[in-house]
mmCIF file of N, CA and C in Angstrom:
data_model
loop_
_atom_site.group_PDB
_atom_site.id
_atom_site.type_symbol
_atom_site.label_atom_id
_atom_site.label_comp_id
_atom_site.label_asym_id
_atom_site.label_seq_id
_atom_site.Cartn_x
_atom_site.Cartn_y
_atom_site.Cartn_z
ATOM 1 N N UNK A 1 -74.101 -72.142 37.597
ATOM 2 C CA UNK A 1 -74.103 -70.682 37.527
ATOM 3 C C UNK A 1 -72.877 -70.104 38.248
ATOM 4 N N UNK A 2 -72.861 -70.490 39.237
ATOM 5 C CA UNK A 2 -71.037 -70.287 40.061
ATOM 6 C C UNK A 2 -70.035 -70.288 39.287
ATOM 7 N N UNK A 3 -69.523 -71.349 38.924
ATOM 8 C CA UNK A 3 -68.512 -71.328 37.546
ATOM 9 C C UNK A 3 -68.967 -71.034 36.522
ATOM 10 N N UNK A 4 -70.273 -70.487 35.874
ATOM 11 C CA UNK A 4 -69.832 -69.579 34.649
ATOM 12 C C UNK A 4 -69.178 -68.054 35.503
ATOM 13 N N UNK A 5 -69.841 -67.879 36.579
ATOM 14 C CA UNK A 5 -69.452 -66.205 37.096
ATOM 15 C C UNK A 5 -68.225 -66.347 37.640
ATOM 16 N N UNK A 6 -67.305 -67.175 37.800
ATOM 17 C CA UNK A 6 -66.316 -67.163 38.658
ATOM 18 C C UNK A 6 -65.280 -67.485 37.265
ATOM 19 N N UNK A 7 -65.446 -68.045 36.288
ATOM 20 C CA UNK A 7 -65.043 -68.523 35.032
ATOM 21 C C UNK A 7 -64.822 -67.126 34.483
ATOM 22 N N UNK A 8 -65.510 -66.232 34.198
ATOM 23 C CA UNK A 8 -65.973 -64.879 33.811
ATOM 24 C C UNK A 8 -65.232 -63.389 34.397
ATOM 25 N N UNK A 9 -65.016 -63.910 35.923
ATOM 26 C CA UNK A 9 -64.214 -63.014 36.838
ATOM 27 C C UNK A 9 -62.637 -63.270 36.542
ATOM 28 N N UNK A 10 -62.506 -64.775 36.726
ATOM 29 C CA UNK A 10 -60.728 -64.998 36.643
ATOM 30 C C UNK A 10 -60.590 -64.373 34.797
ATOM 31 N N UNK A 11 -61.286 -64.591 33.584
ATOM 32 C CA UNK A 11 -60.708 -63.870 32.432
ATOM 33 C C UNK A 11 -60.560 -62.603 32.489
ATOM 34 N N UNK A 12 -61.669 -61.825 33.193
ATOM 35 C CA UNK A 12 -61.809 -60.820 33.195
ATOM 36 C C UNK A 12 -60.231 -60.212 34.052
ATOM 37 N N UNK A 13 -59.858 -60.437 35.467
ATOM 38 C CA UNK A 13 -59.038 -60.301 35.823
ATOM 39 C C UNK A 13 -57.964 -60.700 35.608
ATOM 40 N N UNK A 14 -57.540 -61.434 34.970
ATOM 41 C CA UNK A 14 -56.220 -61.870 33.429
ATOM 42 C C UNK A 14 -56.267 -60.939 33.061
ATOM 43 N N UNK A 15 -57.135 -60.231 32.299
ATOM 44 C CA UNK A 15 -56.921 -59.506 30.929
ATOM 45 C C UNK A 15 -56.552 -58.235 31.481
ATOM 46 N N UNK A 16 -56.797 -58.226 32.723
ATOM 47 C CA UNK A 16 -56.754 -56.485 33.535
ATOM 48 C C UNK A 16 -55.339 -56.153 33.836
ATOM 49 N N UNK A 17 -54.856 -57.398 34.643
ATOM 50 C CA UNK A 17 -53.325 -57.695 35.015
ATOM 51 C C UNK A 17 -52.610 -57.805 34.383
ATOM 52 N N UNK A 18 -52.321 -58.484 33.132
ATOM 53 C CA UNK A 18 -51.480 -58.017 31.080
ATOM 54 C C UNK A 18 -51.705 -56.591 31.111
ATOM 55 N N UNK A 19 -52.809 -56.129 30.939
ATOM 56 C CA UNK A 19 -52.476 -54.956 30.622
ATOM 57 C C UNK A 19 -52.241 -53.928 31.733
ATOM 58 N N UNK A 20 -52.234 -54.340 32.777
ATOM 59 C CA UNK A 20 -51.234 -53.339 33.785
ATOM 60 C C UNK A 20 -49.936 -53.673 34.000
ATOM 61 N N UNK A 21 -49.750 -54.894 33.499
ATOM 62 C CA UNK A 21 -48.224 -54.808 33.490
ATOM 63 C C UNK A 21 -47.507 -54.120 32.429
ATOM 64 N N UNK A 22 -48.073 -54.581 31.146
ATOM 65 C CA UNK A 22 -47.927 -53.681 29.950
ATOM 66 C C UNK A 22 -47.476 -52.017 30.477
ATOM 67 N N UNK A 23 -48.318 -51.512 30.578
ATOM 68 C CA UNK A 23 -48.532 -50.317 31.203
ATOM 69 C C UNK A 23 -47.017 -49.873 32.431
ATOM 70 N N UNK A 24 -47.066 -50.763 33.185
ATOM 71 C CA UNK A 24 -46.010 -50.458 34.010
ATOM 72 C C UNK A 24 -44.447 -50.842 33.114
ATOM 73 N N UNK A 25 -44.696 -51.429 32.544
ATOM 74 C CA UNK A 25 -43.221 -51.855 31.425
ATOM 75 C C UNK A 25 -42.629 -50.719 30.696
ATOM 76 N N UNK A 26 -43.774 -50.235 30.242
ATOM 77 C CA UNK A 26 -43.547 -48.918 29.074
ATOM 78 C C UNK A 26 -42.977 -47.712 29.816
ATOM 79 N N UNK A 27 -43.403 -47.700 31.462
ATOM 80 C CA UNK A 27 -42.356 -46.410 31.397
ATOM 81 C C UNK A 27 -41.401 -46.582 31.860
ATOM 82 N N UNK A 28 -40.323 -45.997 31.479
ATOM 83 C CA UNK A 28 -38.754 -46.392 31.706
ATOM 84 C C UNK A 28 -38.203 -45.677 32.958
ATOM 85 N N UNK A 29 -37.375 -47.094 33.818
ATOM 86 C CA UNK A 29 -36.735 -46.448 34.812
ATOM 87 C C UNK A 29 -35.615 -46.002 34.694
ATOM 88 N N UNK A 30 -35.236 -44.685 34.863
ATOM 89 C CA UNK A 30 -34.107 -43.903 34.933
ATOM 90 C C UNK A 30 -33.036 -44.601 35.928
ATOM 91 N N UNK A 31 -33.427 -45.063 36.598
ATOM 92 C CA UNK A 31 -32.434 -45.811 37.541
ATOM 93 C C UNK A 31 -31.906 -44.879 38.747
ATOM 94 N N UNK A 32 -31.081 -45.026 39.758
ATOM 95 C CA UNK A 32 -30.676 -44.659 40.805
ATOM 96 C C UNK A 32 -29.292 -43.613 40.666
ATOM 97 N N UNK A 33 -29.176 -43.529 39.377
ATOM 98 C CA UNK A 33 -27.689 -43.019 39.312
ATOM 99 C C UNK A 33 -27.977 -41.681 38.294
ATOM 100 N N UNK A 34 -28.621 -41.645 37.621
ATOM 101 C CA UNK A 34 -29.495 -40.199 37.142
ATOM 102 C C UNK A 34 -29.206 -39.309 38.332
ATOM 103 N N UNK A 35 -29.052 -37.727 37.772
ATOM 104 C CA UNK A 35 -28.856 -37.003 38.745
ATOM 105 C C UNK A 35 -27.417 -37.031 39.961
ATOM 106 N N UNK A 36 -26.633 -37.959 39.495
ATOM 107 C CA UNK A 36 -25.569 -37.992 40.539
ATOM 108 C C UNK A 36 -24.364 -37.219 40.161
ATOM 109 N N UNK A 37 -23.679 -36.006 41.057
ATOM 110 C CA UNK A 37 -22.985 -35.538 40.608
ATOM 111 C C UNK A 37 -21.726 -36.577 40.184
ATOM 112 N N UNK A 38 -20.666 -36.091 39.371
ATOM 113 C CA UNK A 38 -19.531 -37.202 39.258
ATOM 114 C C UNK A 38 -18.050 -36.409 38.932
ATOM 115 N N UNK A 39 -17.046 -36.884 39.355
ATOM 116 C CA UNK A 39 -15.773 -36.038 39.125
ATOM 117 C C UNK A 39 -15.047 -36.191 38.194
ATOM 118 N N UNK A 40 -14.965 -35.409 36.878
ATOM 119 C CA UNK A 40 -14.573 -35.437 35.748
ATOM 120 C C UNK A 40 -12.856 -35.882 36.458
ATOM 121 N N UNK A 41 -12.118 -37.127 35.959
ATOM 122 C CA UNK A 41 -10.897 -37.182 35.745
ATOM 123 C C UNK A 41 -9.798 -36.687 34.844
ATOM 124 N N UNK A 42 -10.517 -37.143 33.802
ATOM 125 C CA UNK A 42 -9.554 -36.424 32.518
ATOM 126 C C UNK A 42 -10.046 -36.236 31.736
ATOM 127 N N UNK A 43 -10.027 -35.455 30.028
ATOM 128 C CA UNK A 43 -10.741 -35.211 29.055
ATOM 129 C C UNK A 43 -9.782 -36.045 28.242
ATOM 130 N N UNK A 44 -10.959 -36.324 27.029
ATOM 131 C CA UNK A 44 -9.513 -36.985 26.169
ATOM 132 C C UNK A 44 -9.990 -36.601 24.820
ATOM 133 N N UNK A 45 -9.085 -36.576 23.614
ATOM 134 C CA UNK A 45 -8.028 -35.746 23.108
ATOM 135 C C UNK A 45 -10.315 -35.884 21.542
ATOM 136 N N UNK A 46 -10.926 -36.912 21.825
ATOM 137 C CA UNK A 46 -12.308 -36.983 20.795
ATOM 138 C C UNK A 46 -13.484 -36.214 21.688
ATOM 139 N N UNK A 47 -13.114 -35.592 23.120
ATOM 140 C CA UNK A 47 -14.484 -35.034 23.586
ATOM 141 C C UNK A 47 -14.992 -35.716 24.210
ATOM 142 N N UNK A 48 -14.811 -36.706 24.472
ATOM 143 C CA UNK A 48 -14.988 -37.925 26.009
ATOM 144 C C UNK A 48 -14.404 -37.818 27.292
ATOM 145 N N UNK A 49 -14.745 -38.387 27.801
ATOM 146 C CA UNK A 49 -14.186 -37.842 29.383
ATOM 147 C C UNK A 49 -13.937 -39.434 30.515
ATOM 148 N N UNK A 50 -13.004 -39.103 31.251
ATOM 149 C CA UNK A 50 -13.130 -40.644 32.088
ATOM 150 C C UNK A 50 -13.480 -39.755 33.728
ATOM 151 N N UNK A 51 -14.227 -40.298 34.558
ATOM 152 C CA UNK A 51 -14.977 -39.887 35.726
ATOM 153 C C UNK A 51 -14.549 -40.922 36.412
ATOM 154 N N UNK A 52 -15.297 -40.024 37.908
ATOM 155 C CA UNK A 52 -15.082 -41.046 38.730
ATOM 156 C C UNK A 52 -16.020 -40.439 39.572
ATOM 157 N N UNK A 53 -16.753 -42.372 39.644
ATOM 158 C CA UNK A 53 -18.053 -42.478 40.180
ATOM 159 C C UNK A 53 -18.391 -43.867 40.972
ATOM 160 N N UNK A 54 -18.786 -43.710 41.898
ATOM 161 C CA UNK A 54 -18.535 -45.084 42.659
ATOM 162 C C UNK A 54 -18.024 -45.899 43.027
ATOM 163 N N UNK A 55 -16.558 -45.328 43.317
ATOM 164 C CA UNK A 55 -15.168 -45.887 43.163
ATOM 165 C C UNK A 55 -14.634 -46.645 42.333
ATOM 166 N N UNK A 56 -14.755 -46.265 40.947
ATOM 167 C CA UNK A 56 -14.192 -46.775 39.967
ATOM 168 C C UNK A 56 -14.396 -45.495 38.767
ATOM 169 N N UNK A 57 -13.778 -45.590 37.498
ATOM 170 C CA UNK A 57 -13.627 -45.113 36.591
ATOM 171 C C UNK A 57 -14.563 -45.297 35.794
ATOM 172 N N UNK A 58 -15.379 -44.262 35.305
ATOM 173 C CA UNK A 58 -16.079 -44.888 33.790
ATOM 174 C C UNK A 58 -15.596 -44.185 32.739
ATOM 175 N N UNK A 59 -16.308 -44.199 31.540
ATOM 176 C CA UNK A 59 -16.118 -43.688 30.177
ATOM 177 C C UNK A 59 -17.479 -42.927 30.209
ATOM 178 N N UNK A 60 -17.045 -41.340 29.687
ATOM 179 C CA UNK A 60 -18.120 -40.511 29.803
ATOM 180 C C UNK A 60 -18.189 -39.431 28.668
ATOM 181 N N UNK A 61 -19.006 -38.857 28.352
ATOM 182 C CA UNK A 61 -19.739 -38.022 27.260
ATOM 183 C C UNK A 61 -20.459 -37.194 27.644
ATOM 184 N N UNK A 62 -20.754 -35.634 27.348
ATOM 185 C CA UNK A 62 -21.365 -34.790 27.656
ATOM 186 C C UNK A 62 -22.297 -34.625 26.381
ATOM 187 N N UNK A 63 -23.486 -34.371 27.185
ATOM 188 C CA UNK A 63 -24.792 -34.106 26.186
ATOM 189 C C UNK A 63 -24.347 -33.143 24.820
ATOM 190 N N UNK A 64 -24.033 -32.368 25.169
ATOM 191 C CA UNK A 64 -23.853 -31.497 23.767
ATOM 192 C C UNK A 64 -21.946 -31.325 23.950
ATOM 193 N N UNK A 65 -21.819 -31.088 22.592
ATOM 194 C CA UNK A 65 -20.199 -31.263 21.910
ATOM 195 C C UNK A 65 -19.566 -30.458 22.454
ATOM 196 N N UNK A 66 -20.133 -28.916 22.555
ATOM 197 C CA UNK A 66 -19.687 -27.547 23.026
ATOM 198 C C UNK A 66 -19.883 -27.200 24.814
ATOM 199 N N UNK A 67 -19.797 -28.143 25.374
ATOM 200 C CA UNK A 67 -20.236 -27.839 26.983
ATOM 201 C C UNK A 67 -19.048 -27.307 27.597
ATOM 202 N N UNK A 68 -18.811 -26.507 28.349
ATOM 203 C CA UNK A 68 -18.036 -26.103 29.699
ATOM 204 C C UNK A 68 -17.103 -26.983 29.443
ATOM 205 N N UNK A 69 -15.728 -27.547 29.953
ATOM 206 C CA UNK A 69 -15.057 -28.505 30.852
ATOM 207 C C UNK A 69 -14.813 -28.133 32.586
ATOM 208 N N UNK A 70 -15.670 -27.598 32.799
ATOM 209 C CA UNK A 70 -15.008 -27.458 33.899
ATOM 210 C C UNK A 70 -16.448 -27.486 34.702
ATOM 211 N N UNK A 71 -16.741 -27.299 36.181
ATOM 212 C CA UNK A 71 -17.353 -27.536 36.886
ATOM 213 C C UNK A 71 -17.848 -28.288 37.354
ATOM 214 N N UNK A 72 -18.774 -28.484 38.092
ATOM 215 C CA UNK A 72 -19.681 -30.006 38.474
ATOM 216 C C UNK A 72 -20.644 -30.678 37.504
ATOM 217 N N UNK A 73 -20.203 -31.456 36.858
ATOM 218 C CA UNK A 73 -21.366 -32.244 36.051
ATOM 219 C C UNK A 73 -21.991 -33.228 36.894
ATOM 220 N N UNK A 74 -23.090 -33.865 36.498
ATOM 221 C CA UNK A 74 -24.520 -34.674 36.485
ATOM 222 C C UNK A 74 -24.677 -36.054 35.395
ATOM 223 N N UNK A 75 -24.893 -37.119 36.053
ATOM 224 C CA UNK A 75 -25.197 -38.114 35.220
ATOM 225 C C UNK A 75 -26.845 -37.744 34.703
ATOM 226 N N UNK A 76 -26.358 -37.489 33.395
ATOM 227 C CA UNK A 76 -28.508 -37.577 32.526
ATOM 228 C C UNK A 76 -28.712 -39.267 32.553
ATOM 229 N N UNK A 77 -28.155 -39.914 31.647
ATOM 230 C CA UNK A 77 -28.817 -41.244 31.529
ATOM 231 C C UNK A 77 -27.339 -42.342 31.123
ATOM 232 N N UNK A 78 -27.478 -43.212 31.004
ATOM 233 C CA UNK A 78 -26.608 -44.239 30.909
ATOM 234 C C UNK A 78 -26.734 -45.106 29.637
ATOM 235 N N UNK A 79 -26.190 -45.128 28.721
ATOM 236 C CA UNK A 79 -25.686 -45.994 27.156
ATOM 237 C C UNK A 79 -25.044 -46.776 27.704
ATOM 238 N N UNK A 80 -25.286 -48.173 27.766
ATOM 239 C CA UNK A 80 -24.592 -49.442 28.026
ATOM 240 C C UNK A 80 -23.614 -48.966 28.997
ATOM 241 N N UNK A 81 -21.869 -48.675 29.135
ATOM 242 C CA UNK A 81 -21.832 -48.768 30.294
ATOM 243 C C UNK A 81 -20.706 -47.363 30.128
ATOM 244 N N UNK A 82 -21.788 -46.323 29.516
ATOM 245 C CA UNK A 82 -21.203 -44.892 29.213
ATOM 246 C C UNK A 82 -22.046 -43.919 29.945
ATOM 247 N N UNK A 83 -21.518 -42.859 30.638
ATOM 248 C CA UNK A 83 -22.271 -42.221 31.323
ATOM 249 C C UNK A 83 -22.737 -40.938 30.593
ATOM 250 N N UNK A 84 -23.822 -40.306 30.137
ATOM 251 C CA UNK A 84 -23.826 -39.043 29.523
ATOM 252 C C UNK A 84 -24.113 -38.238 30.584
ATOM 253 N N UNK A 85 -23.584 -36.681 30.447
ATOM 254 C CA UNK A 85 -22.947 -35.901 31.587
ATOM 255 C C UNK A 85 -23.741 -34.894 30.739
ATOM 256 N N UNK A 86 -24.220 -33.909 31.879
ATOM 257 C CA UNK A 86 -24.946 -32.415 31.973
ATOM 258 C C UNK A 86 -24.611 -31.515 33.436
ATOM 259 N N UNK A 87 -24.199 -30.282 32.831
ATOM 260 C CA UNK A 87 -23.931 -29.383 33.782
ATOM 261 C C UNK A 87 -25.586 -28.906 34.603
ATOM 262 N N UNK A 88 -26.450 -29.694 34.149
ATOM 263 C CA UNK A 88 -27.278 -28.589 34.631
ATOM 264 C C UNK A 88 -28.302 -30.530 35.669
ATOM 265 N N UNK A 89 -27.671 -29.817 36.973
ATOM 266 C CA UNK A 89 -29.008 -31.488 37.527
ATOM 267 C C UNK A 89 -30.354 -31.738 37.568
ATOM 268 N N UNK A 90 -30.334 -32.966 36.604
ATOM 269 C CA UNK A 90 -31.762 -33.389 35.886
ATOM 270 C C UNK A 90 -32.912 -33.725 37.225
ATOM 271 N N UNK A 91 -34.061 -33.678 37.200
ATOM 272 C CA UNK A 91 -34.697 -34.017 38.106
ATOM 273 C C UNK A 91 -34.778 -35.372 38.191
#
């Protein structure tokens, strides 16, 4: 009787732990760099931009086509190793 109830507990607690990991997988981490202001370097000539952020240069893009050039932009989220930029800081 022990090992059917203890047999019964460990499936039971398998099946609980899959699906809380599941669960924790699905929501996506924004990462540490969301929200960081960054210093536009230069614009270039397609509407891209090169920044500077963490002591180095990236390749950058602003959320919409028609934005400002000028002021303090915000990292929204990160495309492989492109930064998309918003004037307005995301929570």
């Amino acid at each position: 009787m022990q090992f059917a109830v203890a047999s019964v507990f460990a499936v039971i607690s398998t099946l609980l732990l899959h699906r809380m990991r599941r669960v924790r997988r699905a929501a996506p981490d924004p990462g540490l760099d969301v929200g960081q202001p960054v210093k536009v370097v230069a614009w270039k000539e397609d509407g891209g931009a090169r920044v500077h952020y963490r002591g180095a240069e990236w390749d950058a893009e602003t959320e919409a086509a028609d934005a400002p050039r000028e002021g303090t932009f915000y990292i929204k989220a990160i495309q492989g190793s492109k930064l998309i930029l918003t004037q307005d800081k995301p929570q």
